[in-house]
């Protein structure tokens, strides 16, 4: 049975490192709405304070242990980090600015510098693993950055309390993953035909989650995506009134159990397509957070769409905007074998594809457009030494092809979801798009501006050469390997109609060996193959969080290539092409890699994209 490793639940099944499973397991809690027999403002549900409030510091705690407890308490952001402020003197609590930034560290040390009587000075030292922005965006730390904070403590009524500390929040990574959960906000892609996930980490009681997610939608995408994605909930649209449950609506609207009722001021000015896009953003965001529908959506007090006035919106009603819908592989597995393109049959065999790409024997890599109609491939050009030795060939599946670019090296091509352009990198530093005009069949080559990447002064900026580039199916992001490290960049349209790559962040942080291949698993997850035989294949979210090793069972290093879709994941190792599968029943073993028969040791898997 095949499995989809893109889902959070299934990914956890294949984690091999026990500590990772321990860290991630708290993230699976359900965020469903509390039950109610009548409409009630969600902002008031389950918000009654417990009699004791946050747990107080342990009595008679030594300073070093108190500081360790403090680094756990900082992961609770409620009431301006009230849980953490309990560890401070009243003066320190008043002066501490918890909004100055949030740093996530691992394995913090608490080092005593001095202690005498009622005074003590300690240093907190830890490796920084990431930062959390005010909007919930996560950014990993690729370099080895050591955080050192000097903490002054004093005794108050016989108990040690923090008297001086730097502004900003420092929290232990284990506490972060226990307190925070990753959510996806959905915004509209440049084509207006699908949505793109924008990941946020949020820690709120479940009764406040709907309000928090909608507030984040109204605030818009993170800065790197703000110029690319469209937000139908942008001003003048705003949330009108309170958010209510519609379970047991006394006016008998016809809603079943559960559900949410939302009214958007200013939405009556939207046209039908814009209203549908707004509904898609709301429904996909809430349903992805386990906030169950149906979703009664209003525009200035009236139904957003009369078709859904009686029963509300469901996920099925906005399925065409779901980024997972367009990623289903309808073309089937292909492979490069002996320098030609072959189609793998269900019976376990393979046959050369018709036309140019199946006849030749000089192809090094290839990519199919998502609809299977177009092929881009890298071929040996047969040029004399000192001249470009590779050619990027573009043509139709089953038809002819022609060269569109040449280089000494050309990366594996990558298509956008609509098949309008194939991307590749020439000679490690020139990113191009082979733009296909379906009306005429003509192909034009356009350079993609990467100056924002190469000019970045940050130590974590990508360094040439770029040896792999995979465009996301929405065309909004690009995953790349540069100098053996993995990055995710944003594709930004320019006023002249061309594109640029900007805002690259390192992902797959902490890999001990160089990455050799990368692909998109789904809209917010990539899959990475790297050198060596220790965890050679892994997944990671586009924000660099949740790195998850996949099983290495049956793999023989080195893993040379990875090709993935939400439904199927393939690798080529030193002896075969293999597919990630799972046992027929949960009690029959862990997931494993299974050889695709009949392809041989030198074949490479090819999936659309």
Coordinates of N, CA and C in Angstrom, one line a residue, residues 385-499:
X385 N 35.9 19.6 -26.4 CA 36.3 20.1 -25.0 C 36.4 21.6 -25.1
X386 N 36.0 22.3 -24.0 CA 36.0 23.7 -23.9 C 34.8 24.4 -24.4
X387 N 33.9 23.7 -25.0 CA 32.6 24.2 -25.4 C 31.5 23.7 -24.6
X388 N 30.3 24.4 -24.5 CA 29.2 23.9 -23.7 C 28.8 22.5 -24.1
X389 N 28.8 21.6 -23.1 CA 28.6 20.1 -23.3 C 27.2 19.6 -23.0
X390 N 26.3 20.6 -22.6 CA 24.9 20.1 -22.3 C 23.9 21.0 -23.0
X391 N 22.8 20.4 -23.4 CA 21.7 21.2 -24.0 C 20.4 20.9 -23.3
X392 N 19.6 22.0 -23.1 CA 18.3 21.9 -22.6 C 17.3 21.7 -23.7
X393 N 16.7 20.5 -23.8 CA 15.8 20.2 -24.9 C 14.4 20.3 -24.4
X394 N 13.5 20.9 -25.2 CA 12.1 21.0 -24.8 C 11.3 20.5 -26.0
X395 N 10.3 19.8 -25.7 CA 9.4 19.2 -26.8 C 8.1 18.6 -26.3
X396 N 7.4 18.0 -27.1 CA 6.1 17.4 -26.7 C 6.3 16.0 -26.4
X397 N 5.5 15.5 -25.6 CA 5.5 14.0 -25.2 C 5.1 13.2 -26.5
X398 N 5.9 12.4 -27.0 CA 5.6 11.6 -28.1 C 5.9 12.3 -29.4
X399 N 6.4 13.6 -29.4 CA 6.7 14.3 -30.6 C 8.2 14.7 -30.6
X400 N 8.5 15.8 -31.3 CA 9.9 16.2 -31.5 C 10.3 17.2 -30.4
X401 N 11.6 17.5 -30.4 CA 12.2 18.4 -29.4 C 13.3 19.3 -30.1
X402 N 13.6 20.4 -29.5 CA 14.6 21.2 -30.0 C 15.4 21.9 -28.8
X403 N 16.7 22.2 -29.0 CA 17.5 22.8 -27.9 C 17.0 24.3 -27.7
X404 N 17.0 24.7 -26.5 CA 16.6 26.1 -26.1 C 17.7 26.8 -25.4
X405 N 18.7 26.0 -24.8 CA 19.8 26.6 -24.1 C 20.9 25.6 -24.0
X406 N 22.1 26.1 -23.8 CA 23.3 25.3 -23.7 C 24.1 25.7 -22.5
X407 N 24.9 24.8 -21.9 CA 25.8 25.1 -20.8 C 26.7 24.0 -20.5
X408 N 27.7 24.3 -19.7 CA 28.6 23.2 -19.3 C 27.9 22.3 -18.3
X409 N 27.1 22.9 -17.4 CA 26.2 22.1 -16.6 C 24.8 22.7 -16.6
X410 N 23.8 21.8 -16.6 CA 22.4 22.2 -16.5 C 21.7 21.3 -15.5
X411 N 21.0 21.9 -14.6 CA 20.3 21.2 -13.5 C 19.1 20.5 -14.1
X412 N 18.6 19.5 -13.4 CA 17.3 18.8 -13.7 C 16.2 19.8 -13.9
X413 N 15.5 19.8 -15.0 CA 14.4 20.8 -15.3 C 13.3 20.6 -14.3
X414 N 12.5 21.7 -14.2 CA 11.3 21.7 -13.3 C 10.2 22.5 -13.9
X415 N 9.0 22.0 -13.9 CA 7.8 22.7 -14.5 C 6.9 23.2 -13.5
X416 N 6.3 24.4 -13.8 CA 5.2 24.9 -13.0 C 3.9 24.1 -13.3
X417 N 2.9 24.2 -12.4 CA 1.7 23.4 -12.5 C 1.0 23.6 -13.8
X418 N 1.0 24.8 -14.4 CA 0.2 25.0 -15.6 C 1.0 24.6 -16.8
X419 N 2.3 24.2 -16.7 CA 3.1 23.8 -17.8 C 3.5 25.0 -18.7
X420 N 3.5 26.2 -18.1 CA 3.8 27.3 -19.0 C 5.3 27.5 -19.1
X421 N 6.1 27.0 -18.1 CA 7.5 27.3 -18.2 C 8.3 26.1 -17.5
X422 N 9.4 25.8 -18.1 CA 10.3 24.8 -17.4 C 11.5 25.6 -16.9
X423 N 11.9 25.4 -15.7 CA 13.0 26.1 -15.0 C 14.3 25.2 -15.0
X424 N 15.4 25.8 -15.1 CA 16.7 25.1 -15.0 C 17.8 26.1 -14.6
X425 N 18.9 25.6 -14.2 CA 20.1 26.5 -13.8 C 21.2 26.1 -14.7
X426 N 21.8 27.0 -15.4 CA 22.9 26.8 -16.3 C 24.2 27.2 -15.6
X427 N 25.2 26.3 -15.6 CA 26.5 26.6 -15.1 C 26.5 27.1 -13.6
X428 N 25.6 26.7 -12.9 CA 25.5 26.9 -11.4 C 25.1 28.3 -11.0
X429 N 24.9 29.2 -11.9 CA 24.5 30.6 -11.5 C 23.6 31.3 -12.4
X430 N 23.1 30.7 -13.5 CA 22.2 31.4 -14.4 C 20.9 30.6 -14.4
X431 N 19.9 31.2 -13.8 CA 18.6 30.6 -13.7 C 17.7 31.1 -14.9
X432 N 17.1 30.1 -15.6 CA 16.3 30.4 -16.8 C 15.0 29.8 -16.7
X433 N 14.0 30.4 -17.5 CA 12.7 29.8 -17.7 C 12.6 29.6 -19.2
X434 N 12.2 28.4 -19.6 CA 11.9 28.1 -21.0 C 10.4 28.2 -21.1
X435 N 9.9 29.4 -21.5 CA 8.5 29.7 -21.5 C 7.8 29.2 -22.8
X436 N 6.8 28.4 -22.6 CA 6.2 27.7 -23.7 C 4.8 28.4 -24.0
X437 N 4.7 28.8 -25.3 CA 3.4 29.4 -25.8 C 2.6 28.3 -26.4
X438 N 1.6 27.8 -25.7 CA 0.8 26.7 -26.2 C 0.0 27.0 -27.5
X439 N -0.3 28.3 -27.7 CA -1.0 28.7 -28.9 C -0.1 28.5 -30.1
X440 N 1.1 28.8 -30.0 CA 2.0 28.8 -31.2 C 3.0 27.6 -31.1
X441 N 3.2 27.1 -29.9 CA 4.3 26.0 -29.8 C 5.7 26.6 -29.6
X442 N 5.8 27.9 -29.7 CA 7.1 28.5 -29.5 C 7.6 28.5 -28.1
X443 N 8.9 28.5 -27.9 CA 9.5 28.5 -26.6 C 10.5 29.6 -26.6
X444 N 10.4 30.5 -25.6 CA 11.4 31.6 -25.4 C 12.1 31.4 -24.1
X445 N 13.4 31.8 -24.0 CA 14.1 31.6 -22.8 C 14.2 33.0 -22.1
X446 N 13.9 33.0 -20.8 CA 13.9 34.2 -20.0 C 14.8 34.0 -18.8
X447 N 15.7 34.9 -18.6 CA 16.6 34.9 -17.4 C 15.8 35.3 -16.1
X448 N 16.0 34.6 -15.0 CA 15.4 34.9 -13.7 C 16.5 35.6 -12.9
X449 N 16.1 36.8 -12.4 CA 17.1 37.6 -11.6 C 17.3 37.0 -10.3
X450 N 18.6 36.6 -10.0 CA 18.9 36.1 -8.7 C 19.9 37.0 -7.9
X451 N 20.0 38.3 -8.4 CA 20.9 39.2 -7.7 C 20.6 39.4 -6.2
X452 N 19.3 39.3 -5.9 CA 18.9 39.5 -4.5 C 19.5 38.3 -3.6
X453 N 19.7 37.2 -4.2 CA 20.2 36.0 -3.5 C 21.7 36.2 -3.3
X454 N 22.4 36.4 -4.5 CA 23.9 36.4 -4.4 C 24.4 37.7 -3.8
X455 N 23.6 38.8 -3.7 CA 24.1 40.0 -3.1 C 23.8 40.0 -1.6
X456 N 23.0 39.1 -1.1 CA 22.7 39.1 0.3 C 23.9 39.0 1.2
X457 N 24.0 39.8 2.2 CA 25.2 39.9 3.1 C 25.1 38.8 4.2
X458 N 23.9 38.3 4.4 CA 23.8 37.3 5.5 C 24.7 36.1 5.3
X459 N 25.2 35.6 6.4 CA 26.0 34.4 6.4 C 25.2 33.2 6.0
X460 N 23.9 33.3 6.1 CA 23.0 32.1 5.7 C 22.5 32.3 4.3
X461 N 22.9 33.3 3.5 CA 22.5 33.4 2.1 C 23.1 32.3 1.3
X462 N 22.3 31.9 0.2 CA 22.9 30.9 -0.7 C 24.2 31.3 -1.3
X463 N 25.0 30.3 -1.5 CA 26.3 30.5 -2.2 C 26.3 29.6 -3.4
X464 N 26.8 30.1 -4.5 CA 26.8 29.4 -5.7 C 27.9 28.3 -5.6
X465 N 27.8 27.2 -6.3 CA 26.9 27.0 -7.4 C 25.5 26.4 -6.9
X466 N 24.5 26.7 -7.7 CA 23.2 26.1 -7.5 C 23.2 24.8 -8.3
X467 N 23.0 23.6 -7.6 CA 23.1 22.3 -8.3 C 21.8 21.7 -8.5
X468 N 20.7 22.3 -7.9 CA 19.3 21.7 -8.1 C 18.4 22.8 -7.8
X469 N 17.3 22.9 -8.6 CA 16.3 23.9 -8.4 C 14.9 23.3 -8.8
X470 N 14.0 23.3 -7.9 CA 12.7 22.8 -8.2 C 11.6 23.8 -7.9
X471 N 10.9 24.2 -8.9 CA 9.9 25.2 -8.7 C 8.6 24.6 -8.1
X472 N 8.0 25.3 -7.1 CA 6.8 24.7 -6.5 C 5.7 24.7 -7.6
X473 N 4.7 23.8 -7.3 CA 3.6 23.7 -8.3 C 2.8 24.9 -8.5
X474 N 2.8 25.8 -7.5 CA 2.1 27.1 -7.6 C 2.9 28.1 -8.3
X475 N 4.2 27.9 -8.4 CA 5.1 28.8 -9.0 C 5.5 30.0 -8.1
X476 N 5.1 29.9 -6.8 CA 5.4 31.0 -5.9 C 6.7 30.8 -5.1
X477 N 7.1 29.5 -4.9 CA 8.4 29.2 -4.2 C 9.3 28.4 -5.1
X478 N 10.6 28.4 -4.7 CA 11.5 27.5 -5.4 C 12.4 26.9 -4.3
X479 N 12.6 25.6 -4.4 CA 13.5 24.9 -3.5 C 14.8 24.7 -4.3
X480 N 15.9 24.9 -3.6 CA 17.2 24.8 -4.3 C 18.3 24.2 -3.4
X481 N 19.3 23.7 -4.1 CA 20.5 23.3 -3.4 C 21.6 24.2 -3.9
X482 N 22.2 24.9 -3.0 CA 23.3 25.8 -3.3 C 24.5 25.5 -2.4
X483 N 25.6 25.1 -3.0 CA 26.8 24.8 -2.2 C 26.5 23.6 -1.2
X484 N 25.6 22.7 -1.6 CA 25.3 21.6 -0.8 C 24.3 21.8 0.3
X485 N 23.8 23.0 0.4 CA 22.7 23.3 1.4 C 21.4 23.6 0.7
X486 N 20.3 23.4 1.5 CA 19.0 23.5 0.9 C 18.3 24.8 1.3
X487 N 17.7 25.5 0.4 CA 17.0 26.8 0.6 C 15.7 26.8 0.0
X488 N 14.8 27.6 0.5 CA 13.5 27.9 -0.2 C 13.4 29.4 -0.4
X489 N 13.3 29.8 -1.7 CA 13.2 31.2 -2.0 C 11.8 31.5 -2.6
X490 N 11.5 32.8 -2.7 CA 10.2 33.3 -3.1 C 10.4 33.8 -4.6
X491 N 9.4 33.5 -5.4 CA 9.4 33.9 -6.8 C 8.6 35.2 -6.9
X492 N 9.3 36.3 -7.3 CA 8.6 37.6 -7.2 C 8.5 38.2 -8.7
X493 N 7.3 38.5 -9.1 CA 7.2 39.1 -10.4 C 7.7 40.6 -10.4
X494 N 8.4 41.0 -11.5 CA 8.9 42.3 -11.6 C 8.1 43.1 -12.6
X495 N 8.2 44.5 -12.5 CA 7.3 45.3 -13.3 C 7.5 45.1 -14.8
X496 N 8.7 44.6 -15.3 CA 8.9 44.3 -16.7 C 8.3 43.0 -17.1
X497 N 7.7 42.2 -16.2 CA 7.1 40.9 -16.5 C 8.0 39.8 -16.2
X498 N 9.3 40.1 -16.0 CA 10.2 39.0 -15.6 C 10.1 38.6 -14.1
X499 N 10.8 37.6 -13.7 CA 10.7 37.1 -12.4 C 12.1 37.2 -11.7

